[in-house]
PDB file of C-alpha atoms in Angstrom:
ATOM      1  CA  UNK U  19      -6.336   7.501  12.039  1.00  0.00           C
ATOM      2  CA  UNK U  20      -2.811   8.650  11.257  1.00  0.00           C
ATOM      3  CA  UNK U  21      -2.649  12.352  10.464  1.00  0.00           C
ATOM      4  CA  UNK U  22      -2.145  12.277   6.714  1.00  0.00           C
ATOM      5  CA  UNK U  23      -3.807  14.597   4.253  1.00  0.00           C
ATOM      6  CA  UNK U  24      -3.479  14.759   0.505  1.00  0.00           C
ATOM      7  CA  UNK U  25      -4.313  17.665  -1.747  1.00  0.00           C
ATOM      8  CA  UNK U  26      -6.014  18.020  -4.045  1.00  0.00           C
ATOM      9  CA  UNK U  27      -8.338  15.039  -3.649  1.00  0.00           C
ATOM     10  CA  UNK U  28      -9.449  15.204  -7.262  1.00  0.00           C
ATOM     11  CA  UNK U  29      -7.842  16.822 -10.271  1.00  0.00           C
ATOM     12  CA  UNK U  30      -8.532  16.886 -13.977  1.00  0.00           C
ATOM     13  CA  UNK U  31      -5.793  18.257 -16.188  1.00  0.00           C
ATOM     14  CA  UNK U  32      -4.676  18.220 -19.788  1.00  0.00           C
ATOM     15  CA  UNK U  33      -1.807  16.385 -21.410  1.00  0.00           C
ATOM     16  CA  UNK U  34       1.446  18.324 -21.209  1.00  0.00           C
ATOM     17  CA  UNK U  35       0.608  20.413 -18.156  1.00  0.00           C
ATOM     18  CA  UNK U  36       2.613  20.200 -14.921  1.00  0.00           C
ATOM     19  CA  UNK U  37       0.860  18.821 -11.857  1.00  0.00           C
ATOM     20  CA  UNK U  38       1.925  18.791  -8.218  1.00  0.00           C
ATOM     21  CA  UNK U  39       0.319  16.642  -5.554  1.00  0.00           C
ATOM     22  CA  UNK U  40       0.913  17.323  -1.897  1.00  0.00           C
ATOM     23  CA  UNK U  41       1.108  14.978   1.062  1.00  0.00           C
ATOM     24  CA  UNK U  42       1.118  16.420   4.564  1.00  0.00           C
ATOM     25  CA  UNK U  43       1.625  14.466   7.803  1.00  0.00           C
ATOM     26  CA  UNK U  44       1.347  15.435  11.444  1.00  0.00           C
ATOM     27  CA  UNK U  45       2.989  12.267  12.836  1.00  0.00           C
ATOM     28  CA  UNK U  46       6.629  13.351  12.427  1.00  0.00           C
ATOM     29  CA  UNK U  47       7.388  10.043  10.669  1.00  0.00           C
ATOM     30  CA  UNK U  48      10.712   9.790   8.903  1.00  0.00           C
ATOM     31  CA  UNK U  49       9.580   7.818   5.843  1.00  0.00           C
ATOM     32  CA  UNK U  50       7.099   9.009   3.233  1.00  0.00           C
ATOM     33  CA  UNK U  51       6.000   7.221   0.076  1.00  0.00           C
ATOM     34  CA  UNK U  52       4.104   7.920  -3.116  1.00  0.00           C
ATOM     35  CA  UNK U  53       2.216   5.056  -4.776  1.00  0.00           C
ATOM     36  CA  UNK U  54      -0.057   4.843  -7.742  1.00  0.00           C
ATOM     37  CA  UNK U  55      -2.970   2.430  -7.852  1.00  0.00           C
ATOM     38  CA  UNK U  56      -4.270   1.036 -11.125  1.00  0.00           C
ATOM     39  CA  UNK U  57      -6.666  -1.837 -11.801  1.00  0.00           C
ATOM     40  CA  UNK U  58      -4.785  -5.117 -12.109  1.00  0.00           C
ATOM     41  CA  UNK U  59      -1.558  -3.647 -10.749  1.00  0.00           C
ATOM     42  CA  UNK U  60      -2.246  -3.065  -7.103  1.00  0.00           C
ATOM     43  CA  UNK U  61      -0.073  -0.423  -5.475  1.00  0.00           C
ATOM     44  CA  UNK U  62       3.178   0.466  -7.162  1.00  0.00           C
ATOM     45  CA  UNK U  63       5.868   2.614  -5.579  1.00  0.00           C
ATOM     46  CA  UNK U  64       6.806   5.784  -7.436  1.00  0.00           C
ATOM     47  CA  UNK U  65       9.279   7.459  -5.061  1.00  0.00           C
ATOM     48  CA  UNK U  66       9.955   7.483  -1.375  1.00  0.00           C
ATOM     49  CA  UNK U  67      11.784   9.665   1.122  1.00  0.00           C
ATOM     50  CA  UNK U  68      13.816   8.576   4.121  1.00  0.00           C
ATOM     51  CA  UNK U  69      14.377  12.070   5.489  1.00  0.00           C
ATOM     52  CA  UNK U  70      14.368  15.748   4.577  1.00  0.00           C
ATOM     53  CA  UNK U  71      15.977  16.131   1.152  1.00  0.00           C
ATOM     54  CA  UNK U  72      16.619  12.341   1.005  1.00  0.00           C
ATOM     55  CA  UNK U  73      14.647  10.548  -1.690  1.00  0.00           C
ATOM     56  CA  UNK U  74      14.918   7.447  -3.829  1.00  0.00           C
ATOM     57  CA  UNK U  75      13.166   5.947  -6.834  1.00  0.00           C
ATOM     58  CA  UNK U  76      10.607   3.204  -6.800  1.00  0.00           C
ATOM     59  CA  UNK U  77       9.619   0.795  -9.550  1.00  0.00           C
ATOM     60  CA  UNK U  78       7.564   3.286 -11.627  1.00  0.00           C
ATOM     61  CA  UNK U  79       9.457   6.571 -11.225  1.00  0.00           C
ATOM     62  CA  UNK U  80       9.732   7.613 -14.889  1.00  0.00           C
ATOM     63  CA  UNK U  81       7.897  10.900 -15.506  1.00  0.00           C
ATOM     64  CA  UNK U  82       7.704  11.784 -11.812  1.00  0.00           C
ATOM     65  CA  UNK U  83       9.855  13.825  -9.456  1.00  0.00           C
ATOM     66  CA  UNK U  84       9.559  14.451  -5.725  1.00  0.00           C
ATOM     67  CA  UNK U  85      10.749  16.902  -3.138  1.00  0.00           C
ATOM     68  CA  UNK U  86      10.815  16.969   0.629  1.00  0.00           C
ATOM     69  CA  UNK U  87      11.971  20.224   2.172  1.00  0.00           C
ATOM     70  CA  UNK U  88      10.231  19.651   5.522  1.00  0.00           C
ATOM     71  CA  UNK U  89       9.543  16.523   7.536  1.00  0.00           C
ATOM     72  CA  UNK U  90       5.799  16.970   7.203  1.00  0.00           C
ATOM     73  CA  UNK U  91       5.499  17.589   3.449  1.00  0.00           C
ATOM     74  CA  UNK U  92       6.236  15.345   0.471  1.00  0.00           C
ATOM     75  CA  UNK U  93       5.450  16.657  -2.995  1.00  0.00           C
ATOM     76  CA  UNK U  94       4.967  14.614  -6.147  1.00  0.00           C
ATOM     77  CA  UNK U  95       5.359  16.427  -9.463  1.00  0.00           C
ATOM     78  CA  UNK U  96       4.396  15.318 -12.925  1.00  0.00           C
ATOM     79  CA  UNK U  97       6.502  17.631 -15.081  1.00  0.00           C
ATOM     80  CA  UNK U  98       4.407  17.090 -18.201  1.00  0.00           C
ATOM     81  CA  UNK U  99       1.351  14.964 -17.520  1.00  0.00           C
ATOM     82  CA  UNK U 100       0.426  12.150 -19.919  1.00  0.00           C
ATOM     83  CA  UNK U 101      -2.761  10.090 -20.173  1.00  0.00           C
ATOM     84  CA  UNK U 102      -0.859   7.045 -18.845  1.00  0.00           C
ATOM     85  CA  UNK U 103      -0.491   8.913 -15.547  1.00  0.00           C
ATOM     86  CA  UNK U 104      -4.240   8.904 -14.984  1.00  0.00           C
ATOM     87  CA  UNK U 105      -4.478   7.031 -11.723  1.00  0.00           C
ATOM     88  CA  UNK U 106      -5.233   7.213  -8.026  1.00  0.00           C
ATOM     89  CA  UNK U 107      -2.219   8.388  -6.070  1.00  0.00           C
ATOM     90  CA  UNK U 108      -1.664   7.453  -2.446  1.00  0.00           C
ATOM     91  CA  UNK U 109       0.786   8.870   0.017  1.00  0.00           C
ATOM     92  CA  UNK U 110       1.953   6.717   2.914  1.00  0.00           C
ATOM     93  CA  UNK U 111       4.105   7.280   5.978  1.00  0.00           C
ATOM     94  CA  UNK U 112       6.145   5.016   8.196  1.00  0.00           C
ATOM     95  CA  UNK U 113       8.204   5.672  11.285  1.00  0.00           C
ATOM     96  CA  UNK U 114      10.934   3.109  10.717  1.00  0.00           C
ATOM     97  CA  UNK U 115      10.749   2.156   7.038  1.00  0.00           C
ATOM     98  CA  UNK U 116      11.077  -1.377   5.699  1.00  0.00           C
ATOM     99  CA  UNK U 117       9.514  -3.482   8.441  1.00  0.00           C
ATOM    100  CA  UNK U 118       7.279  -0.943  10.063  1.00  0.00           C
ATOM    101  CA  UNK U 119       3.597  -0.235   9.592  1.00  0.00           C
ATOM    102  CA  UNK U 120       2.661   2.047   6.722  1.00  0.00           C
ATOM    103  CA  UNK U 121      -0.249   4.430   7.103  1.00  0.00           C
ATOM    104  CA  UNK U 122      -1.972   5.609   3.968  1.00  0.00           C
ATOM    105  CA  UNK U 123      -3.606   8.889   3.097  1.00  0.00           C
ATOM    106  CA  UNK U 124      -7.065   9.167   1.479  1.00  0.00           C
ATOM    107  CA  UNK U 125      -5.738   9.352  -2.081  1.00  0.00           C
ATOM    108  CA  UNK U 126      -5.843  11.773  -4.998  1.00  0.00           C
ATOM    109  CA  UNK U 127      -7.722  10.861  -8.147  1.00  0.00           C
ATOM    110  CA  UNK U 128      -5.917  12.363 -11.148  1.00  0.00           C
ATOM    111  CA  UNK U 129      -7.342  12.380 -14.643  1.00  0.00           C
ATOM    112  CA  UNK U 130      -5.177  13.477 -17.545  1.00  0.00           C
ATOM    113  CA  UNK U 131      -7.184  14.234 -20.689  1.00  0.00           C
TER     114      UNK U 131
ATOM    115  CA  UNK R   6      13.482  -6.895  -6.797  1.00  0.00           C
ATOM    116  CA  UNK R   7      10.712  -8.644  -4.931  1.00  0.00           C
ATOM    117  CA  UNK R   8       7.705 -10.079  -6.768  1.00  0.00           C
ATOM    118  CA  UNK R   9       4.491 -10.644  -4.837  1.00  0.00           C
ATOM    119  CA  UNK R  10       1.654 -12.630  -6.402  1.00  0.00           C
ATOM    120  CA  UNK R  11      -1.832 -12.703  -4.898  1.00  0.00           C
ATOM    121  CA  UNK R  12      -4.760 -15.056  -5.518  1.00  0.00           C
ATOM    122  CA  UNK R  13      -7.636 -15.042  -6.112  1.00  0.00           C
ATOM    123  CA  UNK R  14      -8.340 -11.662  -7.661  1.00  0.00           C
ATOM    124  CA  UNK R  15     -12.024 -11.916  -6.712  1.00  0.00           C
ATOM    125  CA  UNK R  16     -13.721 -13.952  -4.013  1.00  0.00           C
ATOM    126  CA  UNK R  17     -17.381 -14.265  -3.048  1.00  0.00           C
ATOM    127  CA  UNK R  18     -18.474 -16.022   0.130  1.00  0.00           C
ATOM    128  CA  UNK R  19     -21.704 -16.428   2.043  1.00  0.00           C
ATOM    129  CA  UNK R  20     -21.985 -14.552   5.305  1.00  0.00           C
ATOM    130  CA  UNK R  21     -20.617 -16.705   8.102  1.00  0.00           C
ATOM    131  CA  UNK R  22     -18.277 -18.694   5.863  1.00  0.00           C
ATOM    132  CA  UNK R  23     -14.504 -18.390   5.873  1.00  0.00           C
ATOM    133  CA  UNK R  24     -12.383 -16.591   3.282  1.00  0.00           C
ATOM    134  CA  UNK R  25      -8.760 -17.339   2.429  1.00  0.00           C
ATOM    135  CA  UNK R  26      -6.438 -15.190   0.339  1.00  0.00           C
ATOM    136  CA  UNK R  27      -2.985 -16.406  -0.619  1.00  0.00           C
ATOM    137  CA  UNK R  28       0.224 -14.609  -1.553  1.00  0.00           C
ATOM    138  CA  UNK R  29       3.619 -15.803  -2.679  1.00  0.00           C
ATOM    139  CA  UNK R  30       6.862 -13.849  -2.670  1.00  0.00           C
ATOM    140  CA  UNK R  31      10.176 -14.333  -4.426  1.00  0.00           C
ATOM    141  CA  UNK R  32      12.824 -12.684  -2.217  1.00  0.00           C
ATOM    142  CA  UNK R  33      13.920 -14.995   0.584  1.00  0.00           C
ATOM    143  CA  UNK R  34      15.264 -11.940   2.444  1.00  0.00           C
ATOM    144  CA  UNK R  35      11.754 -10.512   2.903  1.00  0.00           C
ATOM    145  CA  UNK R  36      10.808 -10.695   6.549  1.00  0.00           C
ATOM    146  CA  UNK R  37       7.760  -8.503   7.073  1.00  0.00           C
ATOM    147  CA  UNK R  38       4.339  -9.281   5.609  1.00  0.00           C
ATOM    148  CA  UNK R  39       1.455  -6.872   6.217  1.00  0.00           C
ATOM    149  CA  UNK R  40      -2.125  -7.185   5.017  1.00  0.00           C
ATOM    150  CA  UNK R  41      -4.221  -4.165   4.130  1.00  0.00           C
ATOM    151  CA  UNK R  42      -7.954  -3.678   3.701  1.00  0.00           C
ATOM    152  CA  UNK R  43      -9.181  -1.006   1.327  1.00  0.00           C
ATOM    153  CA  UNK R  44     -12.766   0.162   1.330  1.00  0.00           C
ATOM    154  CA  UNK R  45     -14.233   1.973  -1.619  1.00  0.00           C
ATOM    155  CA  UNK R  46     -12.889   5.512  -1.968  1.00  0.00           C
ATOM    156  CA  UNK R  47     -10.427   5.181   0.899  1.00  0.00           C
ATOM    157  CA  UNK R  48      -6.766   4.467   1.422  1.00  0.00           C
ATOM    158  CA  UNK R  49      -5.574   0.998   2.485  1.00  0.00           C
ATOM    159  CA  UNK R  50      -5.575   0.268   6.214  1.00  0.00           C
ATOM    160  CA  UNK R  51      -3.390  -2.263   7.973  1.00  0.00           C
ATOM    161  CA  UNK R  52      -5.430  -5.115   9.436  1.00  0.00           C
ATOM    162  CA  UNK R  53      -2.749  -7.577  10.483  1.00  0.00           C
ATOM    163  CA  UNK R  54       0.932  -8.241   9.899  1.00  0.00           C
ATOM    164  CA  UNK R  55       3.425 -11.020  10.530  1.00  0.00           C
ATOM    165  CA  UNK R  56       7.181 -11.148  10.784  1.00  0.00           C
ATOM    166  CA  UNK R  57       9.336 -14.010   9.632  1.00  0.00           C
ATOM    167  CA  UNK R  58      10.156 -15.227  13.127  1.00  0.00           C
ATOM    168  CA  UNK R  59       6.595 -16.501  13.656  1.00  0.00           C
ATOM    169  CA  UNK R  60       4.431 -18.871  11.662  1.00  0.00           C
ATOM    170  CA  UNK R  61       0.969 -17.655  12.617  1.00  0.00           C
ATOM    171  CA  UNK R  62      -0.717 -14.637  14.126  1.00  0.00           C
ATOM    172  CA  UNK R  63      -4.341 -14.172  15.058  1.00  0.00           C
ATOM    173  CA  UNK R  64      -6.511 -11.187  15.878  1.00  0.00           C
ATOM    174  CA  UNK R  65     -10.138 -12.066  16.585  1.00  0.00           C
ATOM    175  CA  UNK R  66     -11.628 -13.280  13.273  1.00  0.00           C
ATOM    176  CA  UNK R  67      -8.490 -12.600  11.259  1.00  0.00           C
ATOM    177  CA  UNK R  68      -5.384 -14.748  11.083  1.00  0.00           C
ATOM    178  CA  UNK R  69      -2.274 -14.816   8.955  1.00  0.00           C
ATOM    179  CA  UNK R  70      -0.001 -17.787   8.356  1.00  0.00           C
ATOM    180  CA  UNK R  71       3.515 -17.754   6.953  1.00  0.00           C
ATOM    181  CA  UNK R  72       5.486 -20.563   5.335  1.00  0.00           C
ATOM    182  CA  UNK R  73       9.025 -19.277   4.862  1.00  0.00           C
ATOM    183  CA  UNK R  74      10.254 -22.436   3.174  1.00  0.00           C
ATOM    184  CA  UNK R  75       7.599 -22.259   0.482  1.00  0.00           C
ATOM    185  CA  UNK R  76       7.645 -18.441   0.462  1.00  0.00           C
ATOM    186  CA  UNK R  77       3.923 -17.985   0.840  1.00  0.00           C
ATOM    187  CA  UNK R  78       1.600 -16.398   3.353  1.00  0.00           C
ATOM    188  CA  UNK R  79      -2.166 -16.390   3.687  1.00  0.00           C
ATOM    189  CA  UNK R  80      -4.946 -14.317   5.198  1.00  0.00           C
ATOM    190  CA  UNK R  81      -7.808 -16.159   6.848  1.00  0.00           C
ATOM    191  CA  UNK R  82     -11.075 -14.450   7.770  1.00  0.00           C
ATOM    192  CA  UNK R  83     -13.562 -16.535   9.722  1.00  0.00           C
ATOM    193  CA  UNK R  84     -17.269 -15.906  10.296  1.00  0.00           C
ATOM    194  CA  UNK R  85     -17.333 -13.354   7.530  1.00  0.00           C
ATOM    195  CA  UNK R  86     -19.682 -10.389   7.753  1.00  0.00           C
ATOM    196  CA  UNK R  87     -20.929  -7.988   5.057  1.00  0.00           C
ATOM    197  CA  UNK R  88     -18.617  -5.280   6.419  1.00  0.00           C
ATOM    198  CA  UNK R  89     -15.656  -7.488   5.506  1.00  0.00           C
ATOM    199  CA  UNK R  90     -16.442  -6.757   1.857  1.00  0.00           C
ATOM    200  CA  UNK R  91     -13.466  -4.774   0.521  1.00  0.00           C
ATOM    201  CA  UNK R  92     -10.256  -5.136  -1.463  1.00  0.00           C
ATOM    202  CA  UNK R  93      -7.429  -6.840   0.425  1.00  0.00           C
ATOM    203  CA  UNK R  94      -3.740  -6.406  -0.385  1.00  0.00           C
ATOM    204  CA  UNK R  95      -0.773  -8.383   0.800  1.00  0.00           C
ATOM    205  CA  UNK R  96       2.717  -6.918   0.852  1.00  0.00           C
ATOM    206  CA  UNK R  97       6.304  -7.904   1.584  1.00  0.00           C
ATOM    207  CA  UNK R  98       9.380  -5.994   2.650  1.00  0.00           C
ATOM    208  CA  UNK R  99      12.799  -6.621   4.108  1.00  0.00           C
ATOM    209  CA  UNK R 100      14.430  -5.102   7.141  1.00  0.00           C
ATOM    210  CA  UNK R 101      17.433  -3.923   5.141  1.00  0.00           C
ATOM    211  CA  UNK R 102      15.290  -2.128   2.582  1.00  0.00           C
ATOM    212  CA  UNK R 103      12.764   0.691   2.651  1.00  0.00           C
ATOM    213  CA  UNK R 104      10.365  -0.494  -0.011  1.00  0.00           C
ATOM    214  CA  UNK R 105       7.152  -2.466   0.221  1.00  0.00           C
ATOM    215  CA  UNK R 106       6.015  -4.688  -2.616  1.00  0.00           C
ATOM    216  CA  UNK R 107       2.286  -5.228  -2.965  1.00  0.00           C
ATOM    217  CA  UNK R 108       0.161  -7.944  -4.446  1.00  0.00           C
ATOM    218  CA  UNK R 109      -2.467  -7.010  -7.022  1.00  0.00           C
ATOM    219  CA  UNK R 110      -5.374  -7.230  -4.590  1.00  0.00           C
ATOM    220  CA  UNK R 111      -8.366  -9.462  -3.893  1.00  0.00           C
ATOM    221  CA  UNK R 112     -11.881  -8.097  -4.081  1.00  0.00           C
ATOM    222  CA  UNK R 113     -13.870  -9.884  -1.373  1.00  0.00           C
ATOM    223  CA  UNK R 114     -17.658  -9.843  -1.437  1.00  0.00           C
ATOM    224  CA  UNK R 115     -19.594 -11.246   1.513  1.00  0.00           C
ATOM    225  CA  UNK R 116     -23.122 -12.124   0.491  1.00  0.00           C
ATOM    226  CA  UNK R 117     -25.734 -11.611   3.250  1.00  0.00           C
TER     227      UNK R 117
END
């Protein structure tokens, strides 16, 4: 298995609070991605990074921000969590981006009350 | 952007039968099509992929076919086993982009 960890694995929080999810990789891959998974929607891209300090938005980026200060870490922040952000969040990594294999982490289940 | 549609959303087969899952895509520039298997409580795992320069790829009981003209690709699982029960996702991406676009998933149940 690719060396990807996500923390925390489960989190329950209240509406309006900030939340940060962490993705850590040991593969030295250039590309890192954050997805959310919801029933009936599959996996939807939130943000991705193509290098340290280089990030771009995905299709569902509103309400989320990201940061990547080191190759191995990619952080996803919900500045003010809402109930619509209750979801399972997956981090993925890829060496070469668009046409290269993606490896997924184990996921973080976030519940916003 | 790309739009990937996947059918069926649920599929039940008897053990030993074949299962077929189909996906269509909208962007003719897409040229990489991976398939992922997701078991309960885990992240998706790549099971097979195909690039636009080939029409078919096989790996033991799993095969993927691609029809670029019609913009659709399919996953075929033969001699299904209970451990094949999972959610399967198709995806599409293009070499000039960094994003993957996923289908909505197919929940496959193999009945012993």
